[in-house]
Short mmCIF file of C-alpha atoms in Angstrom, two decimals:
data_model
loop_
_atom_site.label_atom_id
_atom_site.label_comp_id
_atom_site.label_asym_id
_atom_site.label_seq_id
_atom_site.Cartn_x
_atom_site.Cartn_y
_atom_site.Cartn_z
CA ASN A 1 47.47 -158.90 74.13
CA ARG A 2 45.21 -160.60 76.67
CA LEU A 3 47.44 -159.48 79.53
CA LEU A 4 47.68 -155.95 78.15
CA SER A 5 43.89 -155.81 77.74
CA LYS A 6 43.35 -157.08 81.26
CA LEU A 7 45.78 -154.53 82.74
CA HIS A 8 44.24 -151.68 80.75
CA SER A 9 40.78 -152.74 81.93
CA GLN A 10 41.87 -152.96 85.57
CA LEU A 11 43.41 -149.51 85.36
CA GLN A 12 40.31 -148.01 83.73
CA SER A 13 38.08 -149.57 86.38
CA GLU A 14 40.27 -148.22 89.18
CA LEU A 15 40.38 -144.76 87.59
CA HIS A 16 36.60 -144.80 87.26
CA SER A 17 36.08 -145.77 90.89
CA LYS A 18 38.55 -143.13 92.13
CA THR A 19 37.76 -140.25 89.78
CA GLY A 20 34.46 -141.01 88.10
CA ILE A 21 35.92 -140.84 84.58
CA GLY A 22 33.42 -141.81 81.92
CA VAL A 23 35.58 -141.76 78.80
CA SER A 24 39.07 -143.08 78.22
CA ILE A 25 41.32 -142.81 75.16
CA ILE A 26 43.66 -145.77 74.70
CA ASP A 27 46.31 -146.48 72.09
CA ARG A 28 44.82 -149.29 69.99
CA PHE A 29 47.14 -152.29 69.77
CA SER A 30 44.69 -154.67 68.06
CA SER A 31 41.98 -154.23 65.45
CA ALA A 32 39.68 -156.32 67.66
CA ASN A 33 39.55 -153.49 70.25
CA PRO A 34 40.21 -155.90 73.14
CA VAL A 35 40.13 -153.26 75.87
CA THR A 36 36.70 -152.10 74.76
CA GLN A 37 35.49 -155.72 74.76
CA GLN A 38 36.92 -156.36 78.22
CA LEU A 39 35.54 -153.15 79.75
CA ARG A 40 32.07 -153.79 78.37
CA ARG A 41 32.03 -156.80 80.67
CA THR A 42 33.86 -155.43 83.70
CA CYS A 43 33.15 -151.69 83.77
CA PRO A 44 30.42 -150.81 81.25
CA MET A 45 30.07 -147.26 82.58
CA VAL A 46 33.46 -146.29 81.04
CA ARG A 47 33.37 -145.57 77.32
CA VAL A 48 36.67 -146.53 75.72
CA ILE A 49 38.00 -144.99 72.54
CA GLU A 50 40.78 -147.15 71.11
CA VAL A 51 42.74 -145.07 68.60
CA PRO A 52 45.84 -145.91 66.58
CA LYS A 53 48.70 -143.53 67.44
CA ALA A 54 46.79 -142.15 70.41
CA GLU A 55 49.96 -140.39 71.59
CA ARG A 56 48.69 -137.39 69.64
CA TYR A 57 46.51 -136.78 72.70
CA ALA A 58 48.54 -135.10 75.45
CA ALA A 59 47.23 -137.35 78.23
CA VAL A 60 48.11 -140.51 76.32
CA ALA A 61 51.55 -139.16 75.46
CA ALA A 62 52.17 -138.26 79.11
CA ALA A 63 51.01 -141.69 80.27
CA SER A 64 53.33 -143.28 77.72
CA VAL A 65 56.31 -141.33 79.05
CA LEU A 66 55.47 -142.33 82.63
CA ALA A 67 55.01 -145.97 81.65
CA ARG A 68 58.35 -146.02 79.82
CA GLU A 69 60.12 -144.53 82.84
CA SER A 70 58.52 -147.13 85.10
CA PHE A 71 59.57 -149.91 82.71
CA LEU A 72 63.19 -148.71 82.60
CA LEU A 73 63.35 -148.45 86.40
CA MET A 74 61.92 -151.94 86.75
CA MET A 75 64.48 -153.34 84.31
CA GLU A 76 67.25 -151.74 86.39
CA ARG A 77 65.81 -153.27 89.55
CA LEU A 78 65.53 -156.68 87.92
CA SER A 79 69.12 -156.45 86.71
CA ASP A 80 70.23 -155.64 90.26
CA GLU A 81 68.02 -158.31 91.82
CA TRP A 82 69.25 -161.07 89.50
CA ALA A 83 72.85 -159.79 89.41
CA ILE A 84 72.95 -159.79 85.62
CA SER A 85 72.58 -157.11 82.98
CA LEU A 86 69.19 -157.57 81.33
CA PRO A 87 69.39 -155.85 77.93
CA LEU A 88 66.24 -154.47 76.34
CA GLY A 89 64.81 -155.68 73.07
CA SER A 90 65.98 -158.60 70.98
CA GLY A 91 69.31 -157.35 69.63
CA SER A 92 72.77 -158.86 69.76
CA PRO A 93 73.36 -158.49 73.56
CA VAL A 94 70.27 -160.56 74.40
CA PRO A 95 71.41 -164.12 73.53
CA GLY A 96 74.57 -163.80 75.64
CA ALA A 97 72.65 -162.37 78.58
CA LEU A 98 70.06 -165.11 78.20
CA ARG A 99 72.70 -167.85 78.26
CA GLN A 100 74.33 -166.25 81.30
CA PHE A 101 71.00 -165.99 83.11
CA LEU A 102 70.23 -169.65 82.38
CA ARG A 103 73.68 -170.72 83.60
CA ILE A 104 73.30 -168.82 86.87
CA HIS A 105 69.59 -169.15 87.64
CA GLY A 106 68.30 -172.02 85.48
CA PRO A 107 65.29 -172.23 83.19
CA ARG A 108 62.55 -172.18 85.84
CA LYS A 109 63.40 -168.60 86.81
CA LEU A 110 63.45 -167.32 83.23
CA PRO A 111 59.74 -166.36 83.06
CA MET A 112 60.39 -163.88 85.86
CA VAL A 113 62.60 -161.76 83.60
CA ALA A 114 61.86 -162.70 79.97
CA LYS A 115 59.05 -163.28 77.53
CA THR A 116 59.53 -166.98 77.02
CA HIS A 117 57.59 -167.13 73.75
CA PHE A 118 60.16 -164.94 71.94
CA LYS A 119 62.28 -166.51 69.21
CA ASN A 120 65.59 -165.77 71.01
CA VAL A 121 64.41 -167.56 74.12
CA ILE A 122 62.99 -170.55 72.25
CA ARG A 123 66.11 -170.93 70.10
CA ILE A 124 68.50 -170.80 73.05
CA ALA A 125 66.28 -173.06 75.15
CA GLU A 126 66.37 -175.65 72.36
CA GLU A 127 70.12 -175.16 71.94
CA GLN A 128 70.62 -175.76 75.68
CA ASN A 129 68.01 -178.57 75.84
CA TRP A 130 66.03 -176.50 78.36
CA LYS A 131 62.59 -176.73 76.81
#
């Protein structure tokens, strides 16, 4: 959540400097309103409205579609770059792909393609003695 808040805040600051926006609607991902807290410190001239299910606003829905497309393209690029299929999510294909990645590239490279605090990663790291 800290990384997501920081990235949201950077984006809002950049948008403000380029366009002069004064209000931004963001999909709330925490009851603590972390983006609002961050922007109060870094860009107080932007008023943030953090709303659950903000996709009901057309601009938020459009941004979500663009972000998803960017994510999928990046996952394809990472799969090509590391020469291994990197499945999305935490379903049944993930443990096998994780083991294969570790065999080929080792544990030090794992943070470049995976969230290392996820249960799948921790379990397999312990299984492989790669803590």
